[in-house]
């Protein structure tokens, strides 16, 4: 069966009060700067977030390749590294200080700059107005500011890589006292200040975007688009925005207090610190490094769902469209999203079982952590039931959606181990945590993002991605992700700690040297195939096969009722009215029924 369904578009009905004489919807003629740089069109801002996120993904992925070279070949030198990194790789071997900087920047870039703003910024901007039936965001100007604060934070973070003392090297969590003392290490110097400033700008960007997303979804839905008719993508983005608006300010306060400790002589996180071979005591008293952990993880765990919820929404939509079936249990899916949103704020201390947390309090967080698995399991069962006996079309987007479910299941099950405080005492800060975290959140979120890009690329750019390169991208990435991260579970069970520069001094860990080398080789291959995707993306933007039909996938949602290349304002004429939910597939002998089609006399309303 062809992956595309030829749909004859209905003629648009124009309204004189909607159309200006120049054909735009109340928007003046734009210059190059106002259209492509300081754009207030949500579709262009979506592309700005997407391309900026892709650039960051290449940088962050390259960093992982560099430190995997060190882990896989700790006794070898690579002369090209000195040409590339200069003093940070003297003699062709990465310096220990720079190794920790690579690990820190890799985590920061991938978690925040790619999987938070790169994912939410892209698809929230693109899908919210198109799927709820709005001309644009509630505040297009605020939307533009959201991107440019993100861009400013990117510039600040990137600049830290070119200063003499190097970028921050305290881990992506930047725990004090290492991050609070400028003289603690090279990476605790100016690079840490730039990291904190860049992250503060990033938080502002996230708040501006999140408030805009919430306002648009609540206030700007088209006629007939009740909240029980919006696609699951919108529900997921809505709850994600709520998570961000409530939790990011806490992280910002933690960063500000850390800057005070670094430069204003305060003692929020410092107390009884001795430095140097002389054990000289610092004057700081009364602070607690554990306070920072509470402030960080109060954002840090909702952050996991800020990343994964949009991917869940994208996968739900792509899966339903390509299974040609209604999504199973729509209200259960919405309810599970709500439950995850609430519980996400109540589990942060499961990251702190080894911090001296009261055992009784730890047991409460164990219960809440295991409880959050219930709504996640509901979603998994609903996705599997949606696939069951469906008329499946294995488009690249559909394959990545199925891959997402596979990764989410396998990575999520290992979270049950870490959620148990007694087991976590052994597994904490080992490669078991690295494996769990990367599979359930990192790789899963990337699969959701790829599913969304492959599915909505024709609407974004009016062209198709190359399917051959897309299938290569999927299969190599799926196999590679499991080959990289699944063996790490066994290393973690053996007690192998993460973030170590060289394991060769430990006889017990030398047994894993062959496995580490294998993981490093697969990492390079997987990174290379991501470059294939990048090539496919930019080649297809300009040279890809042109979209000839308004609704190539035969989907029900409103974005496919716009012109193939919609202008600023999205619809020519009046915005369509909605009469039904988004998942009427395979109904009464029809393959799909768009949301804009009135409900028949014998049909049940949603």
mmCIF file of N, CA and C in Angstrom, residues 323-400:
data_model
loop_
_atom_site.group_PDB
_atom_site.id
_atom_site.type_symbol
_atom_site.label_atom_id
_atom_site.label_comp_id
_atom_site.label_asym_id
_atom_site.label_seq_id
_atom_site.Cartn_x
_atom_site.Cartn_y
_atom_site.Cartn_z
ATOM 1 N N UNK A 323 -1.926 3.684 11.895
ATOM 2 C CA UNK A 323 -2.599 2.410 12.171
ATOM 3 C C UNK A 323 -3.995 2.416 11.569
ATOM 4 N N UNK A 324 -4.439 3.604 11.119
ATOM 5 C CA UNK A 324 -5.786 3.782 10.553
ATOM 6 C C UNK A 324 -6.857 3.332 11.549
ATOM 7 N N UNK A 325 -6.593 3.609 12.831
ATOM 8 C CA UNK A 325 -7.520 3.255 13.898
ATOM 9 C C UNK A 325 -7.653 4.428 14.853
ATOM 10 N N UNK A 326 -8.798 4.547 15.527
ATOM 11 C CA UNK A 326 -8.882 5.550 16.598
ATOM 12 C C UNK A 326 -7.885 5.232 17.695
ATOM 13 N N UNK A 327 -7.338 6.250 18.315
ATOM 14 C CA UNK A 327 -6.468 6.019 19.463
ATOM 15 C C UNK A 327 -7.271 5.311 20.537
ATOM 16 N N UNK A 328 -6.700 4.297 21.138
ATOM 17 C CA UNK A 328 -7.451 3.516 22.137
ATOM 18 C C UNK A 328 -7.465 4.269 23.467
ATOM 19 N N UNK A 329 -8.642 4.461 24.020
ATOM 20 C CA UNK A 329 -8.767 5.043 25.354
ATOM 21 C C UNK A 329 -8.347 6.502 25.430
ATOM 22 N N UNK A 330 -8.971 7.340 24.615
ATOM 23 C CA UNK A 330 -8.596 8.764 24.561
ATOM 24 C C UNK A 330 -8.636 9.408 25.942
ATOM 25 N N UNK A 331 -9.721 9.254 26.673
ATOM 26 C CA UNK A 331 -9.835 9.900 27.985
ATOM 27 C C UNK A 331 -8.873 9.274 29.001
ATOM 28 N N UNK A 332 -8.594 7.982 28.869
ATOM 29 C CA UNK A 332 -7.599 7.354 29.737
ATOM 30 C C UNK A 332 -6.213 7.933 29.451
ATOM 31 N N UNK A 333 -5.942 8.214 28.180
ATOM 32 C CA UNK A 333 -4.662 8.835 27.815
ATOM 33 C C UNK A 333 -4.556 10.231 28.421
ATOM 34 N N UNK A 334 -5.623 11.003 28.331
ATOM 35 C CA UNK A 334 -5.623 12.345 28.918
ATOM 36 C C UNK A 334 -5.465 12.250 30.437
ATOM 37 N N UNK A 335 -6.208 11.331 31.053
ATOM 38 C CA UNK A 335 -6.115 11.154 32.497
ATOM 39 C C UNK A 335 -4.721 10.741 32.949
ATOM 40 N N UNK A 336 -4.071 9.881 32.166
ATOM 41 C CA UNK A 336 -2.715 9.453 32.526
ATOM 42 C C UNK A 336 -1.726 10.600 32.369
ATOM 43 N N UNK A 337 -1.918 11.451 31.356
ATOM 44 C CA UNK A 337 -1.074 12.640 31.215
ATOM 45 C C UNK A 337 -1.226 13.546 32.435
ATOM 46 N N UNK A 338 -2.468 13.715 32.885
ATOM 47 C CA UNK A 338 -2.718 14.547 34.072
ATOM 48 C C UNK A 338 -2.082 13.931 35.316
ATOM 49 N N UNK A 339 -2.217 12.615 35.469
ATOM 50 C CA UNK A 339 -1.645 11.945 36.637
ATOM 51 C C UNK A 339 -0.122 12.064 36.642
ATOM 52 N N UNK A 340 0.500 11.904 35.481
ATOM 53 C CA UNK A 340 1.951 12.057 35.379
ATOM 54 C C UNK A 340 2.356 13.475 35.761
ATOM 55 N N UNK A 341 1.582 14.468 35.307
ATOM 56 C CA UNK A 341 1.894 15.869 35.607
ATOM 57 C C UNK A 341 1.870 16.127 37.109
ATOM 58 N N UNK A 342 0.875 15.597 37.796
ATOM 59 C CA UNK A 342 0.776 15.793 39.252
ATOM 60 C C UNK A 342 1.892 15.055 39.976
ATOM 61 N N UNK A 343 2.058 13.773 39.657
ATOM 62 C CA UNK A 343 3.040 12.952 40.368
ATOM 63 C C UNK A 343 4.476 13.385 40.069
ATOM 64 N N UNK A 344 4.707 14.024 38.922
ATOM 65 C CA UNK A 344 6.061 14.460 38.567
ATOM 66 C C UNK A 344 6.632 15.420 39.600
ATOM 67 N N UNK A 345 5.763 16.152 40.299
ATOM 68 C CA UNK A 345 6.224 17.104 41.319
ATOM 69 C C UNK A 345 6.476 16.438 42.672
ATOM 70 N N UNK A 346 6.172 15.159 42.798
ATOM 71 C CA UNK A 346 6.198 14.510 44.113
ATOM 72 C C UNK A 346 7.258 13.424 44.229
ATOM 73 N N UNK A 347 8.171 13.345 43.275
ATOM 74 C CA UNK A 347 9.114 12.212 43.270
ATOM 75 C C UNK A 347 10.573 12.660 43.192
ATOM 76 N N UNK A 348 10.839 13.997 43.325
ATOM 77 C CA UNK A 348 12.193 14.480 43.042
ATOM 78 C C UNK A 348 13.260 13.873 43.946
ATOM 79 N N UNK A 349 12.913 13.531 45.184
ATOM 80 C CA UNK A 349 13.935 13.071 46.125
ATOM 81 C C UNK A 349 14.383 11.640 45.873
ATOM 82 N N UNK A 350 13.791 10.935 44.879
ATOM 83 C CA UNK A 350 14.340 9.604 44.581
ATOM 84 C C UNK A 350 15.718 9.716 43.922
ATOM 85 N N UNK A 351 16.112 10.938 43.549
ATOM 86 C CA UNK A 351 17.481 11.172 43.089
ATOM 87 C C UNK A 351 18.438 11.358 44.271
ATOM 88 N N UNK A 352 17.905 11.360 45.480
ATOM 89 C CA UNK A 352 18.698 11.746 46.655
ATOM 90 C C UNK A 352 18.690 10.686 47.748
ATOM 91 N N UNK A 353 18.457 9.425 47.372
ATOM 92 C CA UNK A 353 18.421 8.362 48.376
ATOM 93 C C UNK A 353 19.756 8.207 49.102
ATOM 94 N N UNK A 354 20.860 8.565 48.455
ATOM 95 C CA UNK A 354 22.181 8.393 49.078
ATOM 96 C C UNK A 354 22.688 9.685 49.710
ATOM 97 N N UNK A 355 21.835 10.692 49.823
ATOM 98 C CA UNK A 355 22.273 11.998 50.330
ATOM 99 C C UNK A 355 22.082 12.143 51.848
ATOM 100 N N UNK A 356 21.683 11.072 52.517
ATOM 101 C CA UNK A 356 21.389 11.161 53.949
ATOM 102 C C UNK A 356 19.930 11.420 54.217
ATOM 103 N N UNK A 357 19.086 11.194 53.215
ATOM 104 C CA UNK A 357 17.650 11.391 53.350
ATOM 105 C C UNK A 357 17.083 10.475 54.428
ATOM 106 N N UNK A 358 16.169 11.011 55.231
ATOM 107 C CA UNK A 358 15.513 10.219 56.278
ATOM 108 C C UNK A 358 14.893 8.955 55.660
ATOM 109 N N UNK A 359 15.175 7.769 56.199
ATOM 110 C CA UNK A 359 14.680 6.525 55.595
ATOM 111 C C UNK A 359 13.159 6.478 55.447
ATOM 112 N N UNK A 360 12.426 7.015 56.457
ATOM 113 C CA UNK A 360 10.964 7.015 56.342
ATOM 114 C C UNK A 360 10.528 7.904 55.185
ATOM 115 N N UNK A 361 11.127 9.092 55.091
ATOM 116 C CA UNK A 361 10.807 9.981 53.978
ATOM 117 C C UNK A 361 11.183 9.328 52.656
ATOM 118 N N UNK A 362 12.295 8.598 52.660
ATOM 119 C CA UNK A 362 12.695 7.881 51.451
ATOM 120 C C UNK A 362 11.651 6.866 51.032
ATOM 121 N N UNK A 363 11.021 6.199 52.002
ATOM 122 C CA UNK A 363 9.998 5.203 51.670
ATOM 123 C C UNK A 363 8.774 5.856 51.037
ATOM 124 N N UNK A 364 8.469 7.086 51.443
ATOM 125 C CA UNK A 364 7.355 7.823 50.820
ATOM 126 C C UNK A 364 7.663 8.083 49.352
ATOM 127 N N UNK A 365 8.906 8.498 49.080
ATOM 128 C CA UNK A 365 9.282 8.776 47.692
ATOM 129 C C UNK A 365 9.382 7.492 46.875
ATOM 130 N N UNK A 366 9.709 6.370 47.524
ATOM 131 C CA UNK A 366 9.675 5.086 46.817
ATOM 132 C C UNK A 366 8.261 4.784 46.354
ATOM 133 N N UNK A 367 7.286 4.961 47.269
ATOM 134 C CA UNK A 367 5.887 4.687 46.932
ATOM 135 C C UNK A 367 5.421 5.561 45.771
ATOM 136 N N UNK A 368 5.721 6.871 45.860
ATOM 137 C CA UNK A 368 5.278 7.793 44.814
ATOM 138 C C UNK A 368 5.972 7.500 43.488
ATOM 139 N N UNK A 369 7.245 7.110 43.559
ATOM 140 C CA UNK A 369 7.986 6.794 42.338
ATOM 141 C C UNK A 369 7.399 5.576 41.643
ATOM 142 N N UNK A 370 7.080 4.538 42.422
ATOM 143 C CA UNK A 370 6.483 3.344 41.824
ATOM 144 C C UNK A 370 5.061 3.633 41.340
ATOM 145 N N UNK A 371 4.390 4.571 42.011
ATOM 146 C CA UNK A 371 3.020 4.911 41.625
ATOM 147 C C UNK A 371 2.972 5.582 40.259
ATOM 148 N N UNK A 372 3.997 6.361 39.921
ATOM 149 C CA UNK A 372 3.990 7.074 38.642
ATOM 150 C C UNK A 372 4.135 6.109 37.472
ATOM 151 N N UNK A 373 4.541 4.876 37.769
ATOM 152 C CA UNK A 373 4.615 3.867 36.714
ATOM 153 C C UNK A 373 3.228 3.466 36.217
ATOM 154 N N UNK A 374 2.199 3.684 37.028
ATOM 155 C CA UNK A 374 0.840 3.258 36.651
ATOM 156 C C UNK A 374 0.328 4.047 35.434
ATOM 157 N N UNK A 375 0.294 5.395 35.476
ATOM 158 C CA UNK A 375 -0.167 6.095 34.275
ATOM 159 C C UNK A 375 0.735 5.862 33.067
ATOM 160 N N UNK A 376 2.030 5.650 33.297
ATOM 161 C CA UNK A 376 2.918 5.334 32.175
ATOM 162 C C UNK A 376 2.534 4.001 31.552
ATOM 163 N N UNK A 377 2.188 3.023 32.399
ATOM 164 C CA UNK A 377 1.776 1.712 31.895
ATOM 165 C C UNK A 377 0.455 1.809 31.128
ATOM 166 N N UNK A 378 -0.453 2.667 31.605
ATOM 167 C CA UNK A 378 -1.722 2.865 30.897
ATOM 168 C C UNK A 378 -1.452 3.330 29.473
ATOM 169 N N UNK A 379 -0.534 4.257 29.316
ATOM 170 C CA UNK A 379 -0.227 4.772 27.994
ATOM 171 C C UNK A 379 0.365 3.682 27.102
ATOM 172 N N UNK A 380 1.251 2.881 27.680
ATOM 173 C CA UNK A 380 1.865 1.805 26.900
ATOM 174 C C UNK A 380 0.814 0.827 26.411
ATOM 175 N N UNK A 381 -0.084 0.405 27.296
ATOM 176 C CA UNK A 381 -1.130 -0.535 26.896
ATOM 177 C C UNK A 381 -2.046 0.086 25.829
ATOM 178 N N UNK A 382 -2.322 1.375 25.945
ATOM 179 C CA UNK A 382 -3.172 2.027 24.959
ATOM 180 C C UNK A 382 -2.490 2.108 23.592
ATOM 181 N N UNK A 383 -1.179 2.369 23.582
ATOM 182 C CA UNK A 383 -0.460 2.377 22.300
ATOM 183 C C UNK A 383 -0.453 0.989 21.663
ATOM 184 N N UNK A 384 -0.187 -0.028 22.479
ATOM 185 C CA UNK A 384 -0.154 -1.389 21.939
ATOM 186 C C UNK A 384 -1.525 -1.802 21.427
ATOM 187 N N UNK A 385 -2.571 -1.391 22.119
ATOM 188 C CA UNK A 385 -3.925 -1.731 21.685
ATOM 189 C C UNK A 385 -4.302 -0.963 20.425
ATOM 190 N N UNK A 386 -3.794 0.256 20.276
ATOM 191 C CA UNK A 386 -4.017 1.009 19.043
ATOM 192 C C UNK A 386 -3.379 0.284 17.859
ATOM 193 N N UNK A 387 -2.212 -0.293 18.067
ATOM 194 C CA UNK A 387 -1.536 -1.029 16.990
ATOM 195 C C UNK A 387 -2.231 -2.353 16.678
ATOM 196 N N UNK A 388 -2.867 -2.959 17.700
ATOM 197 C CA UNK A 388 -3.430 -4.298 17.545
ATOM 198 C C UNK A 388 -4.472 -4.339 16.428
ATOM 199 N N UNK A 389 -4.225 -5.190 15.440
ATOM 200 C CA UNK A 389 -5.138 -5.424 14.320
ATOM 201 C C UNK A 389 -5.413 -4.146 13.523
ATOM 202 N N UNK A 390 -4.464 -3.228 13.559
ATOM 203 C CA UNK A 390 -4.600 -2.033 12.748
ATOM 204 C C UNK A 390 -4.112 -2.276 11.325
ATOM 205 N N UNK A 391 -4.536 -1.423 10.427
ATOM 206 C CA UNK A 391 -4.071 -1.484 9.034
ATOM 207 C C UNK A 391 -2.787 -0.660 8.955
ATOM 208 N N UNK A 392 -1.671 -1.231 9.431
ATOM 209 C CA UNK A 392 -0.454 -0.472 9.697
ATOM 210 C C UNK A 392 0.237 -0.037 8.404
ATOM 211 N N UNK A 393 0.659 1.224 8.392
ATOM 212 C CA UNK A 393 1.493 1.761 7.314
ATOM 213 C C UNK A 393 2.859 2.084 7.930
ATOM 214 N N UNK A 394 3.875 1.398 7.484
ATOM 215 C CA UNK A 394 5.185 1.553 8.115
ATOM 216 C C UNK A 394 5.960 2.697 7.459
ATOM 217 N N UNK A 395 5.444 3.875 7.624
ATOM 218 C CA UNK A 395 6.173 5.069 7.217
ATOM 219 C C UNK A 395 7.345 5.265 8.177
ATOM 220 N N UNK A 396 8.340 6.076 7.804
ATOM 221 C CA UNK A 396 9.431 6.348 8.756
ATOM 222 C C UNK A 396 8.928 6.905 10.082
ATOM 223 N N UNK A 397 7.927 7.783 10.024
ATOM 224 C CA UNK A 397 7.369 8.321 11.260
ATOM 225 C C UNK A 397 6.748 7.235 12.120
ATOM 226 N N UNK A 398 6.039 6.306 11.496
ATOM 227 C CA UNK A 398 5.410 5.213 12.233
ATOM 228 C C UNK A 398 6.467 4.301 12.861
ATOM 229 N N UNK A 399 7.536 4.025 12.146
ATOM 230 C CA UNK A 399 8.587 3.168 12.695
ATOM 231 C C UNK A 399 9.219 3.811 13.925
ATOM 232 N N UNK A 400 9.474 5.100 13.854
ATOM 233 C CA UNK A 400 10.054 5.770 15.018
ATOM 234 C C UNK A 400 9.059 5.814 16.173
#
